Amino acid sequence: MKKGDYCEAVVETIEFPNKGVLHIDGERVIVKNALPGQTIRFVINKKRKGKCEGRLLEVLAPSSLEQTEGTCPHFGICGGCLYQSLPYEEQLKIKEQQVKSLIDGVCSSYVFEGIKGSPVFKGYRNKMEFSFGDEFKDGPLALGMHRRGSFYDIVNTPECQIVNQDFCKILTYTLEYFTEKKAGYYKKLQHVGYLRHLLVRRAVKTGEILAALVTSGQTETLETGEEELLEGWRAGLLSLPLEGSFAGILHIRNDSLADVVQSDETRILYGKDYFYEELLGLKFRISPFSFFQTNSLGAEVLYETARGYVGETADKVVFDLYSGTGTIAQIIAPVASKVVGVEIVEEAVEAARENAAMNGLSNCEFIAGDVLKVIDELQDKPDLIILDPPRDGIHPKALEKIIDFGVDRMVYISCKPTSLARDLVVLQERGYQVEKVCCVDMFPATANVETVCLLSNRKSKPDSYVDLSINMEDYHRIKNEEK
């Protein structure tokens, strides 16, 4: 088997996050985005240092696990969901096995508590970033998600199943409106065009919606003046029959060359530039770029699990590192002496402070900065540390500094189990022991999963002890024998 060969085989298993595994003539091959049990056709596109990778060309026969009823019509074309065709129970089994396999590879003894499913597995997302583009070169305007495996092609997704139908109505209207107005999309290679992204956020508990149109500042190609164009879009959105209601409609100008949603200027076209969501009895103010878990109901399961792992916190100082908008910190604060949150995104820190004040929590302190640098300046000494880093895990130097605090317990919340497994190697080498691990599925239909891990400090426990307890009957017998 060599590079360029075309092959057919049955996928045996799938490794995190999307690596289908099969064997050809005794050689192990990885083919991304292939599900266990599928018969696939692929081409060998990489082979070096004993590793062989293939590119999926076609699914010749589905897996016996797959279902056809209720499957999203965009599945297989849109790059958003990998497990859409699998029953939810099968999705959970796959994710549970993947995480356990990774942790087993670095931990010899711990309690694995399985996986907790999302309370809902359809319509669960509270945030989407849709992209403008075309489905094929020089095709009509499209608005949706990237085509699987493509950096340029955009797939219209008006029937996406992992969002509330309000998202789909807003997307469909926006596409129809700007198609009618003949507004062009921003071309990433030429850096020319107007329409870039549509950002939609919707609270599950309150039903409040924030919609933001992200464009470049290149208005010279528009057939309609920008103010008139945006006013028409705003008016049309407000007339839509939605389950929820608009808290705000925004226009964000972004002239960055990078294909990311960010703001050079934000204007409010209607309402305000934030909305409210509720989690575990607390209220959170969310702005366009605030970090907030994308599955509100699933987040409650995640944070309840983390709170259970944290355990007793009375009279204790807790560090919440990589704290985002301070959700975990505020959930812990009512039963702790003090919680100190550190987060690099200043907007998130400001939101955390506002949320804590709104929830009447005076024992939370939030600091803006890189954990690697800020950790040297913290005045408090922690009794417990909660870690919730980004997908790439913790910077090695920051991890060493965190370990140096020598706390008895740490709770590590990870959105990428491969990063967690890597960091656990260092933590164990430095004296920490993995006590228990639990998965929480925050992302049904996709390959992602959250993992919560409790670690204890072996150095804070005696390695051995002598049992000096004695039965009183034996005591009196020994005394009598001495006489």
Coordinates of C-alpha atoms in Angstrom, one line a residue:
M1 CA 0.0 0.0 0.0
K2 CA 1.4 3.4 -1.1
K3 CA 0.4 7.0 -1.4
G4 CA -2.2 7.4 -4.1
D5 CA -3.7 3.9 -3.8
Y6 CA -7.5 3.7 -3.8
C7 CA -8.9 1.2 -1.2
E8 CA -12.2 -0.1 0.2
A9 CA -12.6 -1.4 3.7
V10 CA -14.9 -1.5 6.8
V11 CA -14.2 1.0 9.6
E12 CA -13.5 -0.8 12.8
T13 CA -13.6 1.9 15.4
I14 CA -13.2 5.7 15.8
E15 CA -10.7 7.5 18.0
F16 CA -11.2 11.1 19.3
P17 CA -12.2 13.3 17.7
N18 CA -13.0 11.9 14.3
K19 CA -10.3 9.3 13.3
G20 CA -11.9 6.3 11.8
V21 CA -9.6 3.2 12.2
L22 CA -9.3 0.3 9.8
H23 CA -6.7 -2.2 8.6
I24 CA -5.5 -3.0 5.0
D25 CA -3.1 -5.9 4.6
G26 CA -2.3 -5.7 8.3
E27 CA -1.5 -2.0 8.2
R28 CA -3.4 0.4 10.4
V29 CA -5.0 3.3 8.5
I30 CA -6.7 6.5 9.8
V31 CA -9.6 8.0 7.7
K32 CA -11.2 11.0 9.2
N33 CA -15.0 11.5 9.4
A34 CA -15.8 7.8 8.9
L35 CA -18.0 6.0 11.4
P36 CA -17.6 2.5 12.8
G37 CA -19.3 -0.2 10.6
Q38 CA -19.3 1.9 7.4
T39 CA -17.9 0.4 4.3
I40 CA -15.9 3.2 2.7
R41 CA -13.8 4.1 -0.4
F42 CA -10.7 6.2 0.3
V43 CA -7.4 7.2 -1.2
I44 CA -4.1 7.0 0.7
N45 CA -2.9 10.6 1.0
K46 CA -0.2 10.3 3.7
K47 CA 2.3 7.5 4.5
R48 CA 5.4 8.2 6.5
K49 CA 7.1 6.9 9.7
G50 CA 4.8 3.9 9.9
K51 CA 1.7 6.1 9.9
C52 CA -0.9 5.7 7.2
E53 CA -3.8 8.2 6.5
G54 CA -6.5 8.1 3.9
R55 CA -9.0 10.7 2.6
L56 CA -12.6 9.6 2.6
L57 CA -14.1 9.6 -0.9
E58 CA -17.4 7.8 -0.5
V59 CA -19.5 5.8 1.9
L60 CA -20.3 2.6 0.0
A61 CA -22.5 1.1 2.7
P62 CA -23.8 2.7 6.0
S63 CA -23.1 1.2 9.4
S64 CA -25.8 -1.0 10.9
L65 CA -25.9 1.5 13.8
E66 CA -26.9 4.4 11.5
Q67 CA -30.5 5.6 11.1
T68 CA -32.1 7.4 8.3
E69 CA -35.3 8.8 9.9
G70 CA -34.9 12.2 11.6
T71 CA -31.4 12.8 10.2
C72 CA -30.5 16.4 9.3
P73 CA -30.8 16.9 5.5
H74 CA -27.5 18.7 5.6
F75 CA -25.6 15.8 7.2
G76 CA -22.6 14.6 5.3
I77 CA -22.3 17.8 3.4
C78 CA -22.1 20.4 6.2
G79 CA -19.0 20.0 8.3
G80 CA -20.7 20.7 11.6
C81 CA -21.9 17.3 12.8
L82 CA -20.2 13.9 12.6
Y83 CA -22.6 11.6 14.6
Q84 CA -25.9 13.0 13.3
S85 CA -26.9 9.6 11.8
L86 CA -26.2 7.7 15.0
P87 CA -28.9 7.2 17.7
Y88 CA -28.0 9.3 20.7
E89 CA -27.3 6.3 22.9
E90 CA -24.6 5.1 20.4
Q91 CA -23.1 8.6 20.3
L92 CA -22.7 8.5 24.1
K93 CA -21.1 5.0 24.0
I94 CA -18.5 6.1 21.5
K95 CA -17.6 9.2 23.4
E96 CA -17.4 7.3 26.7
Q97 CA -15.1 4.7 25.2
Q98 CA -12.9 7.3 23.6
V99 CA -12.3 9.3 26.8
K100 CA -11.8 6.2 28.9
S101 CA -9.3 4.8 26.4
L102 CA -7.3 8.1 26.5
I103 CA -7.3 8.3 30.3
D104 CA -6.5 4.6 30.7
G105 CA -3.4 5.3 28.5
V106 CA -2.0 7.6 31.2
C107 CA -3.6 6.6 34.5
S108 CA -3.2 3.1 36.1
S109 CA -5.8 3.5 38.8
Y110 CA -8.8 5.8 39.0
V111 CA -12.6 5.6 39.2
F112 CA -14.3 6.1 35.8
E113 CA -17.9 7.3 36.3
G114 CA -19.1 7.0 32.7
I115 CA -20.8 9.7 30.7
K116 CA -23.8 12.0 31.4
G117 CA -25.9 12.9 28.4
S118 CA -27.3 16.3 27.5
P119 CA -30.8 17.0 28.7
V120 CA -31.7 17.6 25.1
F121 CA -29.9 16.5 22.0
K122 CA -31.7 18.5 19.3
G123 CA -32.0 22.3 19.2
Y124 CA -29.5 22.6 22.1
R125 CA -27.0 25.2 20.8
N126 CA -27.4 28.8 22.1
K127 CA -24.9 30.3 19.6
M128 CA -24.1 30.0 15.9
E129 CA -21.7 31.8 13.6
F130 CA -23.0 31.4 10.1
S131 CA -20.7 32.3 7.1
F132 CA -21.6 34.0 3.9
G133 CA -20.2 32.6 0.7
D134 CA -21.2 30.4 -2.2
E135 CA -21.8 26.6 -2.4
F136 CA -19.7 26.4 -5.6
K137 CA -17.4 28.8 -7.4
D138 CA -19.4 31.8 -8.7
G139 CA -22.6 30.2 -7.4
P140 CA -25.5 32.1 -5.8
L141 CA -25.1 33.7 -2.3
A142 CA -25.1 31.1 0.5
L143 CA -25.3 31.4 4.2
G144 CA -24.6 28.6 6.6
M145 CA -21.7 26.3 7.5
H146 CA -18.5 25.3 5.7
R147 CA -18.8 22.3 3.5
R148 CA -17.0 19.3 5.1
G149 CA -13.3 19.4 4.2
S150 CA -13.6 22.8 2.4
F151 CA -12.2 26.2 3.5
Y152 CA -14.2 28.1 0.9
D153 CA -17.5 26.5 0.0
I154 CA -20.5 27.3 2.2
V155 CA -23.5 25.1 2.6
N156 CA -27.0 26.6 3.2
T157 CA -28.3 25.1 6.4
P158 CA -31.9 26.3 6.8
E159 CA -32.9 23.0 8.5
C160 CA -30.0 22.6 11.0
Q161 CA -31.2 20.3 13.8
I162 CA -28.8 21.3 16.6
V163 CA -30.3 24.8 17.0
N164 CA -33.7 26.2 17.9
Q165 CA -35.9 27.0 14.9
D166 CA -35.6 30.7 15.6
F167 CA -32.0 30.4 14.3
C168 CA -33.2 28.8 11.0
K169 CA -35.9 31.5 10.5
I170 CA -33.3 34.3 11.1
L171 CA -30.8 32.6 8.7
T172 CA -33.4 32.0 6.0
Y173 CA -34.8 35.6 6.1
T174 CA -31.2 37.1 6.1
L175 CA -30.2 35.0 3.1
E176 CA -33.3 35.9 1.1
Y177 CA -33.1 39.6 2.0
F178 CA -29.4 40.1 0.9
T179 CA -29.9 37.9 -2.2
E180 CA -32.7 40.2 -3.2
K181 CA -30.6 43.3 -2.5
K182 CA -27.7 41.8 -4.5
A183 CA -25.2 42.3 -1.7
G184 CA -22.0 40.4 -2.3
Y185 CA -20.0 38.3 0.2
Y186 CA -16.5 38.9 1.4
K187 CA -14.0 36.8 -0.6
K188 CA -11.3 35.7 1.7
L189 CA -8.5 35.4 -0.9
Q190 CA -9.1 38.7 -2.6
H191 CA -10.2 40.5 0.6
V192 CA -13.1 42.0 -1.4
G193 CA -16.8 42.1 -0.6
Y194 CA -19.3 43.1 2.1
L195 CA -21.1 40.3 3.8
R196 CA -19.0 38.2 6.2
H197 CA -20.9 36.4 9.0
L198 CA -24.3 36.2 10.8
L199 CA -23.9 35.7 14.5
V200 CA -27.0 34.6 16.4
R201 CA -27.2 33.9 20.2
R202 CA -30.4 32.8 22.0
A203 CA -31.0 32.1 25.7
V204 CA -32.7 28.8 26.5
K205 CA -34.3 30.0 29.8
T206 CA -35.3 33.6 28.8
G207 CA -35.8 33.2 25.0
E208 CA -33.9 36.4 24.4
I209 CA -32.1 36.7 21.0
L210 CA -29.1 38.7 19.9
A211 CA -28.5 38.8 16.1
A212 CA -25.4 40.5 14.6
L213 CA -24.6 41.0 11.0
V214 CA -20.8 41.1 10.5
T215 CA -19.6 42.9 7.4
S216 CA -16.5 44.6 6.0
G217 CA -16.4 48.3 5.6
Q218 CA -16.4 48.0 1.8
T219 CA -19.8 49.6 1.0
E220 CA -18.9 50.9 -2.5
T221 CA -20.1 47.8 -4.2
L222 CA -23.6 47.9 -2.6
E223 CA -26.5 48.8 -4.9
T224 CA -28.4 50.2 -1.9
G225 CA -27.0 52.6 0.6
E226 CA -25.7 50.8 3.8
E227 CA -28.0 52.7 6.2
E228 CA -31.1 51.8 4.1
L229 CA -29.9 48.2 3.6
L230 CA -29.4 47.7 7.3
E231 CA -32.7 49.3 8.2
G232 CA -34.5 47.0 5.9
W233 CA -32.8 44.0 7.4
R234 CA -33.6 45.1 10.9
A235 CA -37.3 45.8 10.1
G236 CA -37.6 42.4 8.5
L237 CA -36.1 40.5 11.5
L238 CA -38.5 42.2 13.9
S239 CA -41.5 41.1 11.8
L240 CA -40.5 37.4 11.9
P241 CA -42.8 35.0 13.9
L242 CA -40.3 33.7 16.5
E243 CA -40.7 31.7 19.7
G244 CA -38.2 34.0 21.4
S245 CA -37.8 37.8 21.2
F246 CA -35.0 40.1 20.1
A247 CA -33.0 41.6 22.9
G248 CA -30.8 43.3 20.3
I249 CA -29.9 43.6 16.6
L250 CA -26.4 44.7 15.8
H251 CA -24.2 45.6 12.9
I252 CA -20.5 44.7 13.4
R253 CA -17.8 46.0 11.1
N254 CA -14.8 43.7 10.7
D255 CA -12.0 44.6 8.3
S256 CA -9.6 42.0 9.7
L257 CA -7.9 39.7 7.1
A258 CA -8.5 36.7 9.3
D259 CA -11.7 34.7 8.8
V260 CA -12.9 35.2 12.4
V261 CA -15.8 37.0 13.9
Q262 CA -14.5 40.1 15.7
S263 CA -15.3 43.7 15.9
D264 CA -13.7 46.9 14.7
E265 CA -16.9 48.7 15.4
T266 CA -20.3 47.6 16.8
R267 CA -23.5 49.6 16.3
I268 CA -26.8 48.8 17.9
L269 CA -29.6 48.8 15.3
Y270 CA -32.3 47.7 17.8
G271 CA -32.5 47.1 21.6
K272 CA -29.2 46.5 23.3
D273 CA -25.9 44.6 22.8
Y274 CA -26.5 41.9 25.4
F275 CA -29.0 39.5 26.7
Y276 CA -29.6 37.4 29.8
E277 CA -29.4 33.6 30.4
E278 CA -29.9 31.7 33.7
L279 CA -27.9 28.7 35.0
L280 CA -28.5 26.9 38.3
G281 CA -30.4 29.8 39.8
L282 CA -27.9 32.5 38.8
K283 CA -28.3 35.1 36.1
F284 CA -25.7 35.9 33.4
R285 CA -25.4 38.9 31.1
I286 CA -24.0 37.8 27.7
S287 CA -22.6 40.1 25.0
P288 CA -21.8 39.2 21.4
F289 CA -18.3 37.9 22.2
S290 CA -18.7 36.7 25.8
F291 CA -17.6 33.1 26.3
F292 CA -20.5 31.0 27.5
Q293 CA -21.1 27.3 27.2
T294 CA -23.0 26.7 23.9
N295 CA -25.4 24.2 25.5
S296 CA -27.2 26.0 28.4
L297 CA -29.0 22.9 29.8
G298 CA -25.9 20.7 29.3
A299 CA -23.9 23.4 31.2
E300 CA -26.0 22.9 34.2
V301 CA -25.2 19.1 34.2
L302 CA -21.5 20.0 33.7
Y303 CA -21.3 22.5 36.5
E304 CA -23.3 20.3 38.9
T305 CA -20.8 17.5 38.2
A306 CA -17.9 19.9 38.8
R307 CA -19.5 21.2 42.0
G308 CA -19.8 17.7 43.2
Y309 CA -16.1 17.0 42.5
V310 CA -15.1 20.3 44.2
G311 CA -16.6 19.0 47.5
E312 CA -16.4 20.9 50.7
T313 CA -15.4 24.6 50.2
A314 CA -16.4 26.3 53.5
D315 CA -13.8 28.8 54.7
K316 CA -11.6 27.9 51.6
V317 CA -10.0 30.1 49.0
V318 CA -10.7 28.7 45.5
F319 CA -8.8 29.7 42.3
D320 CA -10.9 29.4 39.1
L321 CA -8.2 29.6 36.4
Y322 CA -9.3 30.2 32.8
S323 CA -12.6 31.5 34.3
G324 CA -14.3 32.9 31.2
T325 CA -17.3 34.9 32.3
G326 CA -17.0 33.5 35.8
T327 CA -19.8 30.9 35.6
I328 CA -18.1 28.3 37.7
A329 CA -16.7 30.8 40.2
Q330 CA -20.1 32.2 40.9
I331 CA -21.6 28.7 41.3
I332 CA -18.9 27.9 43.9
A333 CA -18.8 31.4 45.6
P334 CA -21.9 31.0 47.9
V335 CA -20.2 28.1 49.7
A336 CA -16.6 29.4 49.7
S337 CA -14.6 32.0 51.6
K338 CA -13.4 33.6 48.4
V339 CA -13.1 32.8 44.7
V340 CA -10.4 34.3 42.5
G341 CA -10.9 34.0 38.7
V342 CA -8.3 34.6 36.1
E343 CA -9.1 35.0 32.4
I344 CA -7.2 36.5 29.5
V345 CA -10.2 38.0 27.7
E346 CA -10.8 41.4 29.2
E347 CA -14.4 41.5 28.0
A348 CA -15.2 38.2 29.7
V349 CA -13.6 39.5 32.9
E350 CA -15.8 42.6 32.8
A351 CA -18.8 40.5 32.2
A352 CA -17.9 38.2 35.1
R353 CA -17.6 41.2 37.5
E354 CA -21.0 42.5 36.4
N355 CA -22.6 39.1 36.7
A356 CA -21.2 38.6 40.2
A357 CA -22.5 42.0 41.3
M358 CA -25.9 41.2 39.7
N359 CA -26.1 37.9 41.6
G360 CA -25.1 39.6 44.9
L361 CA -21.8 37.8 45.2
S362 CA -19.2 40.0 47.0
N363 CA -16.5 37.3 47.6
C364 CA -15.5 36.9 43.9
E365 CA -12.5 38.6 42.4
F366 CA -11.8 38.5 38.7
I367 CA -8.4 39.4 37.2
A368 CA -7.7 40.0 33.5
G369 CA -4.5 38.4 32.2
D370 CA -2.7 35.4 31.0
V371 CA -2.7 32.7 33.7
L372 CA 1.0 32.1 33.0
K373 CA 1.9 35.7 34.0
V374 CA -0.9 36.6 36.5
I375 CA -0.3 33.5 38.7
D376 CA 3.0 35.0 40.0
E377 CA 1.2 38.2 41.1
L378 CA -1.7 36.6 43.1
Q379 CA -1.8 37.6 46.7
D380 CA -4.1 34.9 48.0
K381 CA -3.0 31.3 48.6
P382 CA -5.5 28.8 47.3
D383 CA -6.9 25.8 49.1
L384 CA -8.4 24.4 45.9
I385 CA -7.9 25.0 42.2
I386 CA -10.4 24.6 39.4
L387 CA -9.0 24.5 35.9
D388 CA -11.1 25.0 32.8
P389 CA -8.6 25.8 30.0
P390 CA -9.2 26.2 26.3
R391 CA -9.0 23.3 23.9
D392 CA -5.2 23.2 23.8
G393 CA -5.0 22.7 27.5
I394 CA -2.6 24.4 29.9
H395 CA 0.7 26.0 28.9
P396 CA 3.5 23.7 30.3
K397 CA 5.1 26.6 32.3
A398 CA 1.7 27.7 33.7
L399 CA 1.0 24.1 34.7
E400 CA 4.3 23.9 36.7
K401 CA 3.4 27.1 38.5
I402 CA -0.1 25.8 39.3
I403 CA 1.4 22.6 40.7
D404 CA 3.7 24.6 42.9
F405 CA 0.8 25.9 44.9
G406 CA 0.6 22.4 46.3
V407 CA -3.2 22.3 46.9
D408 CA -4.8 19.1 48.2
R409 CA -7.3 19.0 45.4
M410 CA -7.7 20.1 41.8
V411 CA -10.7 19.8 39.5
Y412 CA -9.8 19.9 35.8
I413 CA -12.6 20.5 33.3
S414 CA -11.5 19.8 29.8
C415 CA -13.2 20.3 26.4
K416 CA -10.5 18.2 24.7
P417 CA -9.6 14.9 26.3
T418 CA -6.4 14.5 24.4
S419 CA -5.1 17.8 26.0
L420 CA -6.3 16.5 29.4
A421 CA -4.5 13.2 29.0
R422 CA -1.3 15.1 28.1
D423 CA -1.6 17.4 31.2
L424 CA -2.4 14.5 33.5
V425 CA 1.0 12.9 32.7
V426 CA 2.7 16.0 34.1
L427 CA 0.4 16.3 37.1
Q428 CA 1.0 12.7 38.1
E429 CA 4.8 13.0 37.7
R430 CA 4.6 16.0 40.1
G431 CA 2.7 14.1 42.8
Y432 CA -1.0 14.3 41.9
Q433 CA -3.2 11.3 41.7
V434 CA -6.3 11.0 39.5
E435 CA -9.2 10.1 41.8
K436 CA -12.1 10.0 39.4
V437 CA -13.2 11.0 35.9
C438 CA -16.7 11.7 34.4
C439 CA -17.7 12.7 30.9
V440 CA -20.5 15.2 30.1
D441 CA -21.8 15.4 26.6
M442 CA -22.3 19.0 25.8
F443 CA -22.2 18.6 22.0
P444 CA -24.7 16.0 20.7
A445 CA -24.2 15.0 17.1
T446 CA -20.7 16.3 17.1
A447 CA -17.4 14.7 18.0
N448 CA -16.7 16.9 21.0
V449 CA -17.2 16.0 24.7
E450 CA -16.4 17.6 28.1
T451 CA -14.5 15.7 30.8
V452 CA -14.3 16.5 34.5
C453 CA -11.4 15.1 36.5
L454 CA -10.7 15.2 40.3
L455 CA -7.0 15.1 41.4
S456 CA -5.6 14.8 44.9
N457 CA -2.1 15.6 46.1
R458 CA -0.3 12.4 47.1
K459 CA 2.4 14.5 48.9
S460 CA -0.2 15.9 51.3
K461 CA -1.0 12.4 52.4
P462 CA 1.3 10.2 54.5
D463 CA 2.7 7.4 52.4
S464 CA 2.4 4.9 55.2
Y465 CA 1.2 4.8 58.8
V466 CA 1.3 2.5 61.8
D467 CA -2.1 1.4 63.2
L468 CA -1.9 1.9 66.9
S469 CA -5.5 1.0 67.7
I470 CA -5.9 -1.9 70.1
N471 CA -8.9 -3.9 71.4
M472 CA -9.5 -3.1 75.1
E473 CA -9.9 -6.8 76.0
D474 CA -6.4 -7.4 74.5
Y475 CA -5.1 -4.5 76.5
H476 CA -6.2 -5.9 79.8
R477 CA -5.0 -9.4 78.9
I478 CA -1.5 -8.0 78.1
K479 CA -1.4 -6.0 81.4
N480 CA -2.4 -9.1 83.4
E481 CA 0.3 -11.1 81.7
E482 CA 2.9 -8.5 82.6
K483 CA 2.0 -8.9 86.3

